[in-house]
Amino acid sequence: MTVETASMRRGARTRPVKGLLRDTLVSFRREMTPALREPGGVLLGTIIAMLQPLLFLVLFGPVLAGGGGREQTWQWFIPGVLVMMCLFGPLSAGYSLLSELIGGAMERMLVTPASRTAMLMGRTLKGSLILLVQAVLIVAVAIPMGLRPDLVGVIVGIALLVVFGTGLGALSFVLAILSRPSGTLFYLVTQTVVFPLMLLSGVLLPLEAAPGWLRAVAALNPVTYVVEAQRRLFVGELAAPPVLYGAVVAVAVAAVGLLLATRAMRRAV
Amino acid sequence: MIHARRLSRGYRHRAKEIEAVREVDLDVAQGELVALLGPNGAGKSTLLRMLTTLLPPSAGSATVAGHDIVTDPAGVRSRIGYVGQRNAAGEEQRVHDELVLHGLWYGLSGSAARRRADEVVELLDLGEVAGRKPGTLSGGQRRRLDIAFGMVHHPPLLFLDEPSTGLDPQSRADVWRHVLRLRRERGTTIVLTTHYLDEADDMAERVIVIDHGRVIADGTAERLKDDLAGDRITVTLSDPEQGARAAGIAARIEGTGEVEIDGSDIRVRVPRADRALPRHLRELEAAGIEVSAARGHRPTLDDVFLALTGRSLEETNRQEVAA
């Protein structure tokens, strides 16, 4: 047969790792271009992510600040805001995938020889990058307002956050793939899961004052550990055991999320 | 280009096993233009999705463009183009960007991908909308864009799933013009599905009729008509009382098939309507039977479908639109 096509002339496909990297970059570029062209969207997302907790801070700040000073309130509060953002952003990352699955764009790309794992990686990478930018923005805004975090702690904290967010984003992709073709499942789960996960993690209210049963439930919530680790990191307690627990949870969520997402994507029709 | 053997695909629906495609054998040679014709739900799309590696078969095997769909899907994917039923462009992407990215997915270099994108934009008259998002395009433009994706990497084999469904007549003609040009200029093998009878009739050289997941007929439109439906002539008598006599005369003429009386109309199956009509008129006149009107009728593909299944495809389509 005298069939000659692009991919036959090219050597990349014969080296799978190189192909994977290349396709991941293509996917990343595809995800980033619209965001860069209209950076307002990302900025608006960050503002909205901050608005809710800020309102909360204004209303309940005085209550929380009962014990310590202003600096302590921020030290306690900003890590919570970061984790909250991590729940809202990445968990809704599957939305764009879902709309491309319901439309024909994903199907069209699945018929190409490009790596499906790479298609997923590029999307995840974009979510993680945006999360990173938002986290840095929030910390930068909070410092003039009185936040005095430990420098090493905050860097490790944001790294931890990005790992956790990557896992949640991947899980969101799994959910999107499982929700085909109607997408109802996706909305149902994201709408019902995020709020309890947030409330039962001590993001906004200290769990120390909560009744025993609530603390027991919170102990089953992985988000609790990430929040606690984040708070310890912000005050510079890098070696505290909660930091380790939080890191284990974040890495575990990332590993499980990426594994499930890669598998779901390979099987996606 | 395509060799499928006993290709089958079933799925479970409400605890019942449904066979969407049943043991289909299919051979398509290089350069052919083949239309898969059948009502919605006949299994056309499922068959196409298996051949394009989107759906693994539950039984049977197939090689497409020289590669096995199950053991070497990547080999198949790099050699085919696929235009699905739904819109192929991402809503957030600009038309030209998305076409370049599509070339990159196929492993083209950046400059080659840009060149190919320019080329298909030009070929499919998308220049005006290249910088826009797909949401701002008209139905016809969007469909042309879908087809552009299928052509970016110059595949030797192109699958199109209902390329013209839902378009106005002008856009339909337009889509066809581009598909036929692609074939003429590049010798691309084209396999498409349609439930428009006139389309299969006018455009395809080979029509494969599919119903309930099986191939029930395969050939050129003319051949299918000759073999499965045949021509018909209808003569209208001035005096309906003469019906039985006229039918008797018609039946005695050489080559006559089934004769049917319907009021003052006599319908007769014949091998060639244009040749049979004058002879029938002469014989009737000789017998003193006055004919007030006469017409020859070449069968349509719908007559073929009717002869094969006892159902009219046109009627089936209409009922679906109404439902």
XYZ file of C-alpha atoms in Angstrom:
592
model
C 0.000 0.000 0.000
C 1.337 3.411 -0.953
C -0.150 5.123 2.050
C 2.099 7.736 3.573
C 0.902 9.940 6.393
C 2.333 12.444 8.783
C 2.917 10.060 11.641
C 4.717 7.515 9.502
C 7.292 10.056 8.435
C 7.879 11.123 11.958
C 10.078 9.335 14.451
C 8.541 10.574 17.680
C 5.985 7.827 17.975
C 8.708 5.221 18.014
C 9.955 6.733 21.281
C 6.945 6.595 23.591
C 8.314 8.808 26.359
C 9.192 11.567 23.956
C 5.762 11.247 22.357
C 4.084 11.441 25.747
C 5.963 14.605 26.666
C 5.294 16.186 23.320
C 1.572 15.404 23.411
C 1.354 16.643 27.003
C 2.771 19.956 25.833
C 0.263 20.080 22.961
C -2.564 19.441 25.410
C -1.179 22.016 27.859
C -0.907 24.566 25.065
C -4.469 23.853 24.001
C -5.703 24.430 27.562
C -3.573 27.482 28.250
C -4.143 29.479 25.064
C -7.750 30.518 25.844
C -6.816 31.271 29.475
C -3.889 33.467 28.410
C -5.923 35.181 25.739
C -8.567 36.066 28.269
C -6.687 36.270 31.569
C -9.695 38.070 33.025
C -11.334 34.695 33.530
C -8.552 33.383 35.756
C -8.363 36.655 37.650
C -12.102 36.740 38.148
C -11.990 33.159 39.391
C -9.341 34.146 41.946
C -11.349 37.125 43.110
C -14.483 35.035 43.480
C -12.516 32.354 45.308
C -11.324 34.993 47.749
C -14.549 36.937 48.026
C -16.552 34.335 49.914
C -13.936 33.672 52.589
C -13.193 37.384 52.912
C -16.847 38.064 53.575
C -16.735 35.322 56.120
C -13.676 36.865 57.706
C -15.324 40.263 57.963
C -18.405 38.737 59.592
C -16.819 36.183 61.873
C -13.290 37.519 62.174
C -13.954 39.152 65.499
C -15.344 35.909 66.876
C -12.327 33.919 65.694
C -9.905 36.571 66.821
C -11.197 36.222 70.345
C -8.024 34.469 71.475
C -5.089 35.861 69.542
C -4.248 39.000 67.585
C -4.779 39.998 63.985
C -1.701 38.218 62.746
C -2.827 34.961 64.292
C -6.231 35.218 62.664
C -4.643 35.528 59.247
C -2.223 32.748 60.002
C -5.163 30.524 60.789
C -7.487 31.789 58.117
C -5.434 32.020 54.905
C -4.417 28.334 54.860
C -8.135 27.523 55.067
C -8.908 29.856 52.164
C -6.211 28.197 50.072
C -7.619 24.738 50.684
C -11.117 25.971 49.948
C -9.914 27.332 46.639
C -8.296 23.998 46.036
C -11.700 22.326 46.454
C -13.649 24.666 44.195
C -11.174 25.110 41.349
C -9.823 21.625 40.642
C -13.064 19.819 41.438
C -14.798 21.815 38.732
C -11.879 21.243 36.312
C -13.774 18.271 34.889
C -16.421 20.648 33.640
C -14.456 21.648 30.546
C -13.641 18.000 29.820
C -17.288 17.086 30.277
C -18.480 19.713 27.827
C -15.940 18.488 25.273
C -17.061 14.912 25.874
C -20.708 15.853 25.390
C -19.808 17.877 22.303
C -17.669 16.149 19.693
C -14.271 17.710 20.426
C -13.019 14.948 22.707
C -14.198 12.228 20.356
C -12.323 13.907 17.525
C -9.122 13.986 19.563
C -9.543 10.391 20.721
C -9.452 9.257 17.084
C -5.984 10.780 16.652
C -2.901 8.699 17.508
C -1.948 11.158 20.280
C -1.443 9.752 23.768
C -4.617 9.834 25.844
C -2.602 9.978 29.018
C -0.915 13.079 27.641
C -4.270 14.697 26.833
C -5.146 14.264 30.493
C -1.750 15.393 31.781
C -1.920 18.642 29.841
C -5.300 19.438 31.349
C -4.130 18.562 34.847
C -1.017 20.660 34.396
C -3.087 23.692 33.483
C -5.307 23.253 36.541
C -2.273 22.937 38.779
C -0.606 25.994 37.297
C -3.715 28.111 37.777
C -4.028 26.889 41.342
C -0.404 27.841 41.952
C -0.929 31.333 40.534
C -4.070 31.821 42.615
C -2.401 30.618 45.806
C 0.574 32.943 45.321
C -1.833 35.815 44.592
C -3.832 35.194 47.745
C -0.739 35.016 49.937
C 0.641 38.139 48.278
C -2.594 40.023 48.927
C -2.802 38.820 52.533
C 0.726 39.877 53.527
C 0.029 43.649 53.486
C -3.161 42.914 55.401
C -1.245 41.376 58.258
C -0.302 37.806 57.290
C 3.220 36.933 58.499
C 3.875 33.406 57.263
C 7.067 31.401 57.594
C 8.770 31.609 54.187
C 9.862 27.987 53.890
C 6.574 26.877 55.389
C 4.503 28.802 52.877
C 6.501 27.452 49.936
C 6.117 23.871 51.152
C 2.457 24.616 51.925
C 1.702 25.832 48.412
C 3.573 22.846 46.946
C 1.421 20.558 49.074
C -1.654 22.406 47.939
C -0.746 21.970 44.277
C -0.188 18.230 44.781
C -3.563 17.896 46.500
C -5.256 20.044 43.848
C -3.731 17.935 41.081
C -5.297 14.844 42.646
C -8.684 16.511 43.057
C -8.534 17.776 39.478
C -7.786 14.268 38.236
C -10.705 12.885 40.258
C -12.887 15.542 38.710
C -11.850 14.257 35.264
C -12.768 10.710 36.288
C -16.156 11.964 37.406
C -16.622 13.798 34.102
C -15.846 10.639 32.120
C -18.228 8.594 34.282
C -20.955 11.214 33.862
C -21.346 10.756 30.133
C -23.475 11.272 28.232
C -25.850 13.502 30.220
C -23.412 15.023 32.713
C -26.022 14.907 35.489
C -23.826 12.798 37.752
C -21.058 15.371 37.532
C -23.216 18.253 38.712
C -24.881 16.122 41.332
C -21.605 14.988 42.896
C -19.751 18.298 42.691
C -22.741 20.172 44.116
C -23.302 17.772 47.012
C -19.734 16.805 47.858
C -17.837 20.091 47.985
C -19.846 21.796 50.703
C -19.782 19.028 53.333
C -16.119 18.334 52.541
C -15.405 21.972 53.253
C -17.576 22.341 56.358
C -16.283 19.136 57.883
C -12.632 20.038 57.491
C -12.346 23.018 59.792
C -11.577 25.303 56.864
C -13.696 28.136 58.182
C -14.480 27.267 61.783
C -12.105 25.739 64.297
C -12.931 22.128 65.018
C -11.538 22.337 68.528
C -14.795 23.819 69.734
C -16.934 21.279 67.846
C -18.800 18.423 69.589
C -17.136 15.009 69.661
C -19.202 13.421 66.906
C -18.376 16.248 64.514
C -14.692 15.882 65.239
C -14.992 12.144 64.583
C -16.555 12.827 61.186
C -13.923 15.432 60.424
C -11.216 12.894 61.221
C -12.535 10.775 58.307
C -12.365 13.723 55.939
C -9.019 13.826 54.086
C -9.347 17.577 53.612
C -9.053 18.043 57.400
C -5.482 16.770 57.329
C -4.454 19.004 54.483
C -5.914 22.051 56.230
C -4.158 21.223 59.476
C -0.827 20.614 57.709
C -1.227 23.899 55.889
C -1.770 25.801 59.141
C 1.248 24.247 60.791
C 3.371 25.069 57.755
C 2.285 28.695 57.723
C 3.531 29.189 61.280
C 6.774 27.399 60.488
C 6.182 24.091 62.307
C 7.673 22.126 59.452
C 8.442 19.030 61.482
C 5.060 18.736 63.207
C 3.348 15.358 62.691
C 0.187 16.934 61.127
C 2.412 18.152 58.271
C 3.396 14.581 57.547
C -0.239 13.392 57.709
C -1.302 16.169 55.383
C 1.492 15.373 52.945
C 0.575 11.676 52.952
C -3.069 12.518 52.250
C -2.173 14.943 49.437
C 0.212 12.509 47.763
C -2.251 9.626 48.164
C -5.114 11.646 46.634
C -2.836 12.705 43.774
C -1.659 9.143 43.132
C -5.135 7.608 43.234
C -6.616 10.462 41.202
C -4.011 10.287 38.449
C -4.150 6.495 38.294
C -7.943 6.406 37.986
C -8.001 9.301 35.540
C -5.390 7.730 33.262
C -7.312 4.476 33.234
C -10.645 6.172 32.604
C -9.142 8.198 29.785
C -7.606 5.158 28.096
C -10.989 3.457 28.113
C -12.967 6.542 27.180
C -14.984 6.049 24.040
C -8.642 -0.426 2.653
C -11.171 -2.083 4.954
C -11.614 -5.786 5.591
C -14.082 -6.674 8.309
C -15.093 -10.202 9.208
C -18.100 -11.092 11.357
C -17.731 -7.784 13.152
C -20.249 -7.553 15.997
C -21.030 -5.234 18.829
C -23.617 -5.769 21.510
C -24.530 -3.722 24.539
C -26.762 -4.210 27.526
C -29.871 -2.137 27.848
C -32.199 -2.744 30.797
C -30.744 -6.187 31.424
C -31.351 -7.166 27.807
C -28.561 -7.925 25.385
C -28.967 -5.870 22.232
C -26.901 -6.559 19.129
C -26.224 -3.201 17.496
C -24.026 -4.727 14.791
C -24.328 -8.394 13.902
C -21.585 -10.298 12.110
C -20.891 -7.738 9.436
C -18.516 -8.649 6.607
C -17.263 -5.633 4.727
C -14.592 -5.037 2.113
C -13.794 -1.600 0.781
C -11.104 -1.101 -1.850
C -8.810 1.897 -2.154
C -10.480 4.885 -3.811
C -14.062 3.746 -3.303
C -16.858 6.069 -2.201
C -19.227 4.026 -0.096
C -22.465 5.079 1.588
C -23.872 3.121 4.502
C -27.616 3.618 4.253
C -30.185 2.728 6.862
C -32.649 4.165 9.359
C -31.513 5.639 12.675
C -30.542 2.875 15.062
C -29.681 0.467 12.244
C -26.109 0.178 13.521
C -24.334 2.430 11.004
C -22.660 4.635 13.580
C -21.716 1.700 15.800
C -20.057 0.055 12.807
C -18.190 3.266 12.018
C -17.111 3.691 15.634
C -15.636 0.201 15.613
C -13.778 0.784 12.348
C -12.344 4.044 13.732
C -11.179 2.354 16.994
C -13.543 4.364 19.173
C -15.421 1.250 20.190
C -13.922 -2.218 20.599
C -15.885 -4.953 18.826
C -17.462 -7.621 21.017
C -16.699 -10.235 18.341
C -15.119 -10.475 14.915
C -12.121 -8.675 13.482
C -11.214 -5.949 11.047
C -8.197 -4.363 9.449
C -8.467 -0.719 8.441
C -5.787 0.906 6.242
C -3.696 -2.197 6.777
C -3.814 -2.255 10.580
C -5.861 -4.316 12.990
C -8.452 -2.240 14.879
C -7.960 -4.195 18.111
C -4.252 -4.985 18.239
C -2.947 -1.836 16.542
C -5.414 1.021 17.078
C -2.597 3.621 16.870
C -1.692 2.317 13.412
C -5.299 2.730 12.294
C -5.705 6.155 13.915
C -2.734 7.725 12.171
C -4.065 6.668 8.753
C -7.719 7.631 8.965
C -9.754 10.778 9.249
C -13.025 10.723 11.142
C -15.832 13.247 11.051
C -18.323 12.396 13.775
C -21.947 13.397 14.105
C -21.265 16.079 16.682
C -19.305 19.314 16.352
C -15.600 18.675 16.558
C -14.180 22.037 17.611
C -13.698 22.988 21.258
C -15.926 25.913 22.186
C -13.095 27.825 23.839
C -10.716 27.522 20.888
C -10.377 29.665 17.817
C -10.949 27.874 14.530
C -7.432 28.184 13.124
C -5.758 27.375 16.466
C -7.796 24.242 16.833
C -6.895 23.081 13.317
C -3.174 23.624 14.020
C -3.488 21.695 17.289
C -5.232 18.907 15.428
C -2.223 18.607 13.128
C 0.048 18.505 16.182
C -1.997 15.630 17.638
C -1.077 13.733 14.478
C 2.587 14.446 15.084
C 3.108 17.133 12.472
C 5.784 19.721 13.215
C 4.609 23.194 14.195
C 5.272 24.715 10.786
C 3.732 21.772 8.920
C 0.648 21.911 11.160
C 0.220 25.623 10.466
C 0.622 25.048 6.738
C -1.977 22.277 6.733
C -4.364 24.402 8.789
C -4.026 27.236 6.261
C -4.590 24.753 3.482
C -7.854 23.297 4.839
C -9.113 26.745 5.816
C -8.622 27.757 2.198
C -10.052 24.518 0.807
C -13.236 24.663 2.877
C -13.818 28.423 2.585
C -13.273 29.061 6.268
C -10.947 32.056 5.813
C -13.508 34.528 7.095
C -14.067 32.691 10.351
C -10.540 31.360 11.032
C -9.966 33.739 13.938
C -13.340 33.167 15.542
C -14.668 30.759 18.130
C -16.904 27.984 16.770
C -19.936 29.264 18.652
C -20.165 32.196 16.244
C -20.261 30.030 13.092
C -23.345 29.100 11.090
C -24.470 25.480 10.890
C -22.956 25.017 7.456
C -19.659 26.623 8.474
C -19.442 24.430 11.558
C -19.987 21.315 9.489
C -17.316 22.388 7.008
C -14.994 22.916 9.963
C -15.757 19.378 11.182
C -14.785 18.066 7.769
C -11.637 20.202 7.801
C -10.469 18.330 10.917
C -10.835 15.063 9.045
C -8.538 16.333 6.272
C -5.710 18.156 8.101
C -3.363 15.154 8.115
C -4.152 13.997 4.542
C -5.573 10.622 5.546
C -5.912 8.054 2.757
C -9.238 6.955 4.270
C -11.947 9.280 5.570
C -15.010 8.279 7.584
C -17.943 10.665 7.786
C -20.858 9.983 10.101
C -23.972 11.681 8.747
C -22.015 14.599 7.278
C -25.055 16.470 5.999
C -27.742 15.723 8.567
C -29.552 18.787 9.823
C -28.164 21.132 7.172
C -30.180 23.247 4.760
C -30.118 22.092 1.107
C -27.543 24.693 0.119
C -25.112 23.677 2.883
C -25.710 20.022 2.112
C -24.748 20.560 -1.504
C -21.749 22.530 -0.306
C -20.536 19.752 1.995
C -20.886 17.281 -0.842
C -18.957 19.482 -3.210
C -16.016 19.451 -0.796
C -16.192 15.723 -0.131
C -16.247 14.892 -3.834
C -13.408 17.302 -4.525
C -11.298 15.690 -1.825
C -11.835 12.367 -3.468
C -11.115 13.651 -6.941
C -7.947 15.524 -6.017
C -6.406 13.160 -3.515
C -8.011 9.833 -4.330
C -9.182 9.565 -0.732
C -11.257 6.502 0.071
C -14.508 7.694 1.632
C -16.955 5.786 3.794
C -19.968 7.712 5.034
C -23.287 7.055 6.655
C -26.516 8.702 5.688
C -30.208 8.237 6.070
C -30.940 10.533 3.157
C -31.940 8.334 0.243
C -31.322 10.916 -2.457
C -27.796 11.463 -1.166
C -26.845 7.820 -1.289
C -28.476 7.599 -4.705
C -26.783 10.621 -6.292
C -23.344 10.649 -4.716
C -22.177 7.207 -3.744
C -20.915 4.672 -6.211
C -21.612 1.908 -3.804
C -24.480 1.688 -1.385
C -24.498 -0.688 1.555
C -27.944 -1.030 3.088
C -27.929 -1.749 6.808
C -30.911 -2.689 8.932
C -31.055 -4.138 12.444
C -27.263 -4.361 12.567
C -26.898 -6.427 9.395
C -25.795 -5.694 5.862
C -28.874 -6.522 3.802
C -27.734 -5.261 0.401
C -24.510 -4.074 -1.207
C -23.947 -2.721 -4.698
C -24.255 0.305 -6.951
C -27.543 2.147 -6.613
C -28.521 1.121 -10.164
C -27.711 -2.484 -9.571
C -29.678 -2.583 -6.314
C -32.659 -1.064 -8.068
C -32.510 -3.513 -10.961
C -32.001 -6.558 -8.790
C -34.198 -5.806 -5.833
C -36.967 -3.469 -6.922
C -37.249 -3.282 -10.720
C -39.115 -0.741 -12.862
C -42.835 -0.224 -12.895
C -45.285 1.213 -15.382
C -48.673 2.583 -14.480
C -51.499 3.045 -16.989
C -54.740 4.753 -16.078
C -57.821 3.474 -17.911
C -60.682 5.705 -18.970
C -63.088 2.954 -17.975
C -62.290 1.235 -14.645
C -64.564 -1.692 -15.690
C -61.866 -2.739 -18.166
C -59.311 -3.268 -15.356
C -59.375 -7.063 -15.303
C -59.122 -7.341 -19.097
C -56.265 -4.825 -19.249
C -54.405 -6.679 -16.497
C -54.837 -9.907 -18.435
C -53.336 -8.349 -21.562
C -50.422 -6.871 -19.627
C -49.674 -10.189 -17.961
C -49.327 -11.938 -21.339
C -46.652 -9.514 -22.572
C -43.165 -10.968 -22.454
C -41.030 -9.934 -19.408
C -43.974 -8.750 -17.331
C -43.729 -9.267 -13.598
C -46.349 -8.709 -10.954
C -49.566 -6.986 -12.131
C -51.672 -4.982 -9.712
C -55.098 -3.350 -10.199
C -55.875 -0.280 -8.131
C -59.155 1.343 -9.206
C -58.602 2.581 -12.745
C -54.791 2.206 -12.409
C -52.974 -0.872 -13.619
C -49.448 -1.231 -12.187
C -47.051 -3.623 -13.862
C -43.510 -4.610 -12.858
C -41.171 -4.673 -15.864
C -37.405 -4.886 -16.404
C -37.180 -1.513 -18.204
C -40.070 0.936 -17.983
C -38.977 3.074 -20.949
C -38.998 0.082 -23.299
C -42.061 -1.669 -21.921
C -44.426 1.303 -21.959
C -44.930 1.734 -25.744
C -45.543 -1.973 -26.207
C -48.156 -2.079 -23.431
C -49.925 0.940 -24.867
C -50.035 -0.628 -28.344
C -51.451 -3.898 -27.048
C -54.117 -2.137 -24.997
C -55.102 0.015 -27.937
C -55.345 -3.041 -30.169
C -57.727 -4.590 -27.642
C -59.855 -1.450 -27.748
C -59.069 -0.344 -24.204
C -58.786 3.396 -23.887
C -55.865 4.696 -21.831
C -56.145 8.205 -20.348
C -52.677 8.428 -18.795
C -49.454 6.399 -18.669
C -46.110 6.728 -16.916
C -42.927 4.793 -16.390
C -41.389 4.611 -12.942
C -37.742 3.976 -12.155
C -37.430 2.664 -8.575
C -35.796 4.715 -5.847
C -33.529 3.347 -3.156
C -36.577 3.552 -0.929
C -38.262 0.976 -3.159
C -35.163 -1.154 -2.673
C -35.397 -0.746 1.092
C -39.110 -1.513 0.966
C -38.506 -4.649 -1.085
C -35.836 -5.778 1.384
C -37.504 -4.979 4.680
C -41.178 -4.427 3.992
C -40.751 -0.931 5.433
C -40.237 2.390 3.740
C -37.070 4.142 4.877
C -38.543 7.528 4.046
C -41.543 6.725 6.183
C -39.309 5.522 9.038
C -37.294 8.764 8.904
C -40.445 10.869 8.870
C -41.899 9.083 11.860
C -38.694 9.735 13.767
C -38.773 13.412 12.981
C -42.373 13.555 14.126
C -41.727 11.585 17.317
